[in-house]
PDB file of N, CA and C in Angstrom:
ATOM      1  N   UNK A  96       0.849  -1.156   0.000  1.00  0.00           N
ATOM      2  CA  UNK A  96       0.000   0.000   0.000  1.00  0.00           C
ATOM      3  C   UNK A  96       0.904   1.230   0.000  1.00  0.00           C
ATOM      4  N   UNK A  97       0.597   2.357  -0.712  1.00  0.00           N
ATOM      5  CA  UNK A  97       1.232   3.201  -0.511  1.00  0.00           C
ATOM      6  C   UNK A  97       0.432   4.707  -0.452  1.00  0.00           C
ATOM      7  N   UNK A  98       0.986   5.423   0.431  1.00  0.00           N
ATOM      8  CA  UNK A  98       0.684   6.677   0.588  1.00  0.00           C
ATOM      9  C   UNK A  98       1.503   8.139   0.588  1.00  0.00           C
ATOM     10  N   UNK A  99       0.871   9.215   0.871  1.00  0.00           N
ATOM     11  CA  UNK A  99       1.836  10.557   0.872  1.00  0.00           C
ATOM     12  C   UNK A  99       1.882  11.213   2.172  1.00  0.00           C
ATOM     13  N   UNK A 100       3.095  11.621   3.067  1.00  0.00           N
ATOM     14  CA  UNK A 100       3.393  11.867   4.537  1.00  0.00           C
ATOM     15  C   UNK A 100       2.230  13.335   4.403  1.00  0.00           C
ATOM     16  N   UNK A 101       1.263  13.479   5.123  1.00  0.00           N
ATOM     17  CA  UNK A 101       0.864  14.369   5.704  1.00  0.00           C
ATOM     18  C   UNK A 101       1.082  15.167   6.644  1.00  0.00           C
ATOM     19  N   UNK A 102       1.495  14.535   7.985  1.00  0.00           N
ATOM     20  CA  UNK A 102       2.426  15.169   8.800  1.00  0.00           C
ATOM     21  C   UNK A 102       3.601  14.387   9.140  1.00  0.00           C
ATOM     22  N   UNK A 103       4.533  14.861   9.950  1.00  0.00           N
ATOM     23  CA  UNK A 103       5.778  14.223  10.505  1.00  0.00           C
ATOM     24  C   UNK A 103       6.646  14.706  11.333  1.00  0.00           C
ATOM     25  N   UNK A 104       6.084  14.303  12.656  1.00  0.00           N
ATOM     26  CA  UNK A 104       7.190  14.972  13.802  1.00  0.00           C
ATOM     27  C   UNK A 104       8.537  14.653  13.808  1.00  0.00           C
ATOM     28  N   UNK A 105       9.675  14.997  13.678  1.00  0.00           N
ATOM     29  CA  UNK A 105      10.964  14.229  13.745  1.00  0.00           C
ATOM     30  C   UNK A 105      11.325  14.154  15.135  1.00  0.00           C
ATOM     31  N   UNK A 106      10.840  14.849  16.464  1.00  0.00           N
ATOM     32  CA  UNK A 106      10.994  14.828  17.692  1.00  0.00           C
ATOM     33  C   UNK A 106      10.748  13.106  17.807  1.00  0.00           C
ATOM     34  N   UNK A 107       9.198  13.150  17.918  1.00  0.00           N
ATOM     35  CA  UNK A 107       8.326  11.907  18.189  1.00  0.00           C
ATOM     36  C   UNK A 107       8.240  10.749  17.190  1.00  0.00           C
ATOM     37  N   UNK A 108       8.735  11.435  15.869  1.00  0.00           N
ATOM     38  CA  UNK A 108       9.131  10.487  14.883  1.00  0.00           C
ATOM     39  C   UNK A 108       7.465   9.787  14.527  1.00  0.00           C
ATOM     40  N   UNK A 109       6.526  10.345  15.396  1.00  0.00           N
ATOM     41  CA  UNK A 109       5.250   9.883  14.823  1.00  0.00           C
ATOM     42  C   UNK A 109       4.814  10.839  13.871  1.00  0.00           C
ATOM     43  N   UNK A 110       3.837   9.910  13.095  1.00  0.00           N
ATOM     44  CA  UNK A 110       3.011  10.714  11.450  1.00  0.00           C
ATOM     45  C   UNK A 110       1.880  10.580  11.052  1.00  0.00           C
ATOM     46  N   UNK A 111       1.187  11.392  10.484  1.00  0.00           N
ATOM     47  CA  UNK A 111      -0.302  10.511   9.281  1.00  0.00           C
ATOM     48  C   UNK A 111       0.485  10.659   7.816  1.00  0.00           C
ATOM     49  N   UNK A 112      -0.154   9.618   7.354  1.00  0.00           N
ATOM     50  CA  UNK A 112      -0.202   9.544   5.882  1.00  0.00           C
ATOM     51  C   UNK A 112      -1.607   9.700   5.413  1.00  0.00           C
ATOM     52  N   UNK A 113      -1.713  10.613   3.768  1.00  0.00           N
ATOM     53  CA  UNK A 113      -2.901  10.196   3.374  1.00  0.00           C
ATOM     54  C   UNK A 113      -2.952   9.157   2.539  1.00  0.00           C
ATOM     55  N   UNK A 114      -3.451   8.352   2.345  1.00  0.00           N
ATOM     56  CA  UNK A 114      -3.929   7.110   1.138  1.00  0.00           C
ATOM     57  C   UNK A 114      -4.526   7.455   0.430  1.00  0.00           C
ATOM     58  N   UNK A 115      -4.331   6.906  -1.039  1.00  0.00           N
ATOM     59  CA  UNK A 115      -5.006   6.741  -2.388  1.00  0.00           C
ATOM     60  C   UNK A 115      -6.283   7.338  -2.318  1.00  0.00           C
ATOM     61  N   UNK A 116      -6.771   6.767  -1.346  1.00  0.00           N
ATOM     62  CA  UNK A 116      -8.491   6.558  -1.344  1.00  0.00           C
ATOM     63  C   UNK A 116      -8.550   7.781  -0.675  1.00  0.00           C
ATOM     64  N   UNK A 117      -7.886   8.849   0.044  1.00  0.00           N
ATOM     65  CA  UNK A 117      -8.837   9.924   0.798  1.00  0.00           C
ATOM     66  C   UNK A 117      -8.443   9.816   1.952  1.00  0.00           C
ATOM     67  N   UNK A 118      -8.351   8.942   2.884  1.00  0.00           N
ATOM     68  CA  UNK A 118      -8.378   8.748   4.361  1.00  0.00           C
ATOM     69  C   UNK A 118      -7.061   8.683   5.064  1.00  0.00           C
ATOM     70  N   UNK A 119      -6.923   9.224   6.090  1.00  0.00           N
ATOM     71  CA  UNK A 119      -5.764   9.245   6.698  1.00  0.00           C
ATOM     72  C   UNK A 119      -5.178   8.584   7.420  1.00  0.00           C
ATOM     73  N   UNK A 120      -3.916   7.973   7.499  1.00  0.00           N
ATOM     74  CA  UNK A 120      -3.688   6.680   8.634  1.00  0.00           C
ATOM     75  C   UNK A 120      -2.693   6.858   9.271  1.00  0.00           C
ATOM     76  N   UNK A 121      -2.859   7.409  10.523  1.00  0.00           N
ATOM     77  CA  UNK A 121      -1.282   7.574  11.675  1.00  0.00           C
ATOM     78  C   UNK A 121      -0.435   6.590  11.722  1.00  0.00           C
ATOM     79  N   UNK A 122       0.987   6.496  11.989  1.00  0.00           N
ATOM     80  CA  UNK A 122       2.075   5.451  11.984  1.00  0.00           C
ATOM     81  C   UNK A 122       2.398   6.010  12.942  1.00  0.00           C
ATOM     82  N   UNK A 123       2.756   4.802  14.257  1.00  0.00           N
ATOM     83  CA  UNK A 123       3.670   5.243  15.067  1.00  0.00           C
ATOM     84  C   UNK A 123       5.428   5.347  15.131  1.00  0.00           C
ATOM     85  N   UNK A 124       6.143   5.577  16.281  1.00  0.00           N
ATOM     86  CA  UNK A 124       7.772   5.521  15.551  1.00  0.00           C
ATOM     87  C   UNK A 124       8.072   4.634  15.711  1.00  0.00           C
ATOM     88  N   UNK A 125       7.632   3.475  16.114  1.00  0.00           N
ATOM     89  CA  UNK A 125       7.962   1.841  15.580  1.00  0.00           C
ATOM     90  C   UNK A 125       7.866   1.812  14.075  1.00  0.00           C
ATOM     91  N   UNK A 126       7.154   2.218  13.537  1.00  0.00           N
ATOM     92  CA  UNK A 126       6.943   1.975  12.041  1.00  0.00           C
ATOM     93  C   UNK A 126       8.042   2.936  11.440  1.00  0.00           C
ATOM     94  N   UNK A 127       8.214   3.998  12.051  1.00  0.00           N
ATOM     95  CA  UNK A 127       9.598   4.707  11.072  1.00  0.00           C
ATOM     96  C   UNK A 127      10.446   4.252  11.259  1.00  0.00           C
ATOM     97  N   UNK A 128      10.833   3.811  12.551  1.00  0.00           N
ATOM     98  CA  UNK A 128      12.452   3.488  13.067  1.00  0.00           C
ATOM     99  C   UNK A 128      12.549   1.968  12.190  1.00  0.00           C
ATOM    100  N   UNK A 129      11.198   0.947  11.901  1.00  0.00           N
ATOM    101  CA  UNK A 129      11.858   0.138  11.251  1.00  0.00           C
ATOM    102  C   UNK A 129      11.895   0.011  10.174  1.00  0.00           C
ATOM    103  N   UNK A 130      12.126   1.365   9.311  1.00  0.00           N
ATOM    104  CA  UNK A 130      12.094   1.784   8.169  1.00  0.00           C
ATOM    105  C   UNK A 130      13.973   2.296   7.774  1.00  0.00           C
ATOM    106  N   UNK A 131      14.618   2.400   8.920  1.00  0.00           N
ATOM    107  CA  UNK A 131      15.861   3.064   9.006  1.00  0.00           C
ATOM    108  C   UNK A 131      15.897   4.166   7.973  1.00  0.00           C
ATOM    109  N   UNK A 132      14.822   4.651   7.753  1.00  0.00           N
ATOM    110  CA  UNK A 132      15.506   6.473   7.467  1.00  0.00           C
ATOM    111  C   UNK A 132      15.623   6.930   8.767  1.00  0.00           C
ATOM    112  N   UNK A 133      16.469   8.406   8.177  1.00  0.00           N
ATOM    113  CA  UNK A 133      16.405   9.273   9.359  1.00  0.00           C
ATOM    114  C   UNK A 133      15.442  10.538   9.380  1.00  0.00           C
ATOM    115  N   UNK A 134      14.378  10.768   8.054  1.00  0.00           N
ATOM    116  CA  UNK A 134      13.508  11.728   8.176  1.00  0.00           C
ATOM    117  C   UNK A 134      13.097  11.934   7.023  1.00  0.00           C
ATOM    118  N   UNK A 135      11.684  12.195   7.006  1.00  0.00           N
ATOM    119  CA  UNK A 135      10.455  12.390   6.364  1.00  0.00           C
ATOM    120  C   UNK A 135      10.185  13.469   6.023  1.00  0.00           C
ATOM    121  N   UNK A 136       9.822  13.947   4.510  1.00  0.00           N
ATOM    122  CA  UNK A 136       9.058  15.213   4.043  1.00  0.00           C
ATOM    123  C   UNK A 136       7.815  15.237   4.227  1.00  0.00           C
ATOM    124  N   UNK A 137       6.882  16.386   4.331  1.00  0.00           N
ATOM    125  CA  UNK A 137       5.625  16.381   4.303  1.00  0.00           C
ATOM    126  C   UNK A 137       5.377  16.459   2.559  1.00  0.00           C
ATOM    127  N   UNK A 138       4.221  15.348   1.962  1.00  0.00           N
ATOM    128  CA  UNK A 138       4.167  15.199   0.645  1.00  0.00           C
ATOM    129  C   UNK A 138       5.068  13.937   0.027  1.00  0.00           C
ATOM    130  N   UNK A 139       5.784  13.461   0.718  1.00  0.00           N
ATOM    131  CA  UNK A 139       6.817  12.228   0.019  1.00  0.00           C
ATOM    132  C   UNK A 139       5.815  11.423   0.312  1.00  0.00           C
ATOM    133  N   UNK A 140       6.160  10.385  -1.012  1.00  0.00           N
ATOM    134  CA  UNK A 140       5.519   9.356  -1.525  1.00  0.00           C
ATOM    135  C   UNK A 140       6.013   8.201  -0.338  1.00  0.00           C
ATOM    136  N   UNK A 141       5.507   7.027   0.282  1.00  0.00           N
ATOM    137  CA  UNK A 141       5.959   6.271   0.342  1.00  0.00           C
ATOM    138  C   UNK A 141       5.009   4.865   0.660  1.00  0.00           C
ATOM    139  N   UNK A 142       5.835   3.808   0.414  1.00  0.00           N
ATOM    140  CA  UNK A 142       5.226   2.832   0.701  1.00  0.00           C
ATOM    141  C   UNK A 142       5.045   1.887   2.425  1.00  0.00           C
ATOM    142  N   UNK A 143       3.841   1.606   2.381  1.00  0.00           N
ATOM    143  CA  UNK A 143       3.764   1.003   4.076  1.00  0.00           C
ATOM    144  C   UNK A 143       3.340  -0.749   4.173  1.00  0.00           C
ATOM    145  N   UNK A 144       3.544  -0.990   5.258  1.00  0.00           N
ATOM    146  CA  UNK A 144       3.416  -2.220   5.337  1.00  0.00           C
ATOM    147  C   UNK A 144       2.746  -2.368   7.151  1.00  0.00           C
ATOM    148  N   UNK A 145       1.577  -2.629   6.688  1.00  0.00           N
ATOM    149  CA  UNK A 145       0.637  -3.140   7.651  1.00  0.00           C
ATOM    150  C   UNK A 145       0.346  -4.623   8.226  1.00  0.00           C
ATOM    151  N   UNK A 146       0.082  -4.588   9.718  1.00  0.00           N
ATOM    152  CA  UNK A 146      -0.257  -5.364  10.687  1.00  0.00           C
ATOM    153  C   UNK A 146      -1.693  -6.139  10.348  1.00  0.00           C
ATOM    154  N   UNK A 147      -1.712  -7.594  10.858  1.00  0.00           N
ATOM    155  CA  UNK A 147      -3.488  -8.232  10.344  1.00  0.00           C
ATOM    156  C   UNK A 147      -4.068  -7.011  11.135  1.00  0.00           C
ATOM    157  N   UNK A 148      -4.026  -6.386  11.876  1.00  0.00           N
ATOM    158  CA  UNK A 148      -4.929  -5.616  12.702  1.00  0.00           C
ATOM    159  C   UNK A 148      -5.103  -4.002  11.978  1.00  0.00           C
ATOM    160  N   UNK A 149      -4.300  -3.810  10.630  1.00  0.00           N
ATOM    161  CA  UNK A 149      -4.780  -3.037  10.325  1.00  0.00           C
ATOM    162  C   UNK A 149      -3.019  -1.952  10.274  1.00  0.00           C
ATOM    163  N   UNK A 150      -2.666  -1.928  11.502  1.00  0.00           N
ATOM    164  CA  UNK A 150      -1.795  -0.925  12.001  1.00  0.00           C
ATOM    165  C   UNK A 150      -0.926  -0.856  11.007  1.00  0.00           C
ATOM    166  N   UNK A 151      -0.119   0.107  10.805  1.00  0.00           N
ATOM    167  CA  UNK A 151       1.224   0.476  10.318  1.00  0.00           C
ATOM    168  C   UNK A 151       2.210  -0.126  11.268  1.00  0.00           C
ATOM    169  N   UNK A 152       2.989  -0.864   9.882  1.00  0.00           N
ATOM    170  CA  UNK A 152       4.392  -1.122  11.145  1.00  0.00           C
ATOM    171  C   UNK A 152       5.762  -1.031  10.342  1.00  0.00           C
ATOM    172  N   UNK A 153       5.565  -0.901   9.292  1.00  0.00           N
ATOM    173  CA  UNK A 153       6.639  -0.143   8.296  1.00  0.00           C
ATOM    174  C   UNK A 153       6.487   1.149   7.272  1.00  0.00           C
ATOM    175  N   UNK A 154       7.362   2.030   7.415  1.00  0.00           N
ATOM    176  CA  UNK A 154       6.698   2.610   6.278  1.00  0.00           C
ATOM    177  C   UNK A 154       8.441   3.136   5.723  1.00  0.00           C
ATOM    178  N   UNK A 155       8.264   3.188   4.281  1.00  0.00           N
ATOM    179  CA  UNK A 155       9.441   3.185   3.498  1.00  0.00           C
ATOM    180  C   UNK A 155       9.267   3.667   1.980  1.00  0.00           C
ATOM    181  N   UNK A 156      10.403   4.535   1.861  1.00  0.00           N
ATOM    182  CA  UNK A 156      10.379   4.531   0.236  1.00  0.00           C
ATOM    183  C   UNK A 156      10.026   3.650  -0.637  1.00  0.00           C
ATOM    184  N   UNK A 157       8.872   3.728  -1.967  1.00  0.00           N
ATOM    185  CA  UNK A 157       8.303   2.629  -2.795  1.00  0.00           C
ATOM    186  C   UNK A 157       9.915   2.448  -3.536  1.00  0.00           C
ATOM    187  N   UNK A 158      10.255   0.907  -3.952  1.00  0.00           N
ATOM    188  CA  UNK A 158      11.120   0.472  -4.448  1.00  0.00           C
ATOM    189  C   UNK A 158      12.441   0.553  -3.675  1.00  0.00           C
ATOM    190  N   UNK A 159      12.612   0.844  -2.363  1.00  0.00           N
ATOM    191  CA  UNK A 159      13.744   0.626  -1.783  1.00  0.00           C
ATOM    192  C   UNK A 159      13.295  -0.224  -0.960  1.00  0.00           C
ATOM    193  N   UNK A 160      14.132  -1.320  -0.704  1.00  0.00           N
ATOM    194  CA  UNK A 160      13.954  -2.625  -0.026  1.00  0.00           C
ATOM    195  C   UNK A 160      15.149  -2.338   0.900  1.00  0.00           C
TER     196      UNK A 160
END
């Protein structure tokens, strides 16, 4: 799935993204830190990787593995 950073604290390292569809989905900084960047634009593209429960628990540049 992928979305565009809406917000992004670099303190708290927490964020929303918006999705494709309209709706917005917070990531906590478990999901950035296991992304190993060190920081997020507001508007960058990226791709996420979600929990069965729904949650964010990665989120990362599309095509960087």
């Amino acid at each position: 799935m992928q979305g565009t950073v809406a917000t992004f604290d670099a303190q708290t390292r927490n964020g929303t993204l918006l999705l494709d569809d309209g709706s917005e989905l917070p990531f906590p900084a478990a999901a950035f830190d296991a992304s190993g960047l060190r920081l997020l634009r507001l508007g960058q593209r990226v791709s996420i990787s979600a929990g069965p429960d729904g949650a964010v628990t990665k989120v990362e540049l599309p095509g960087i593995r």
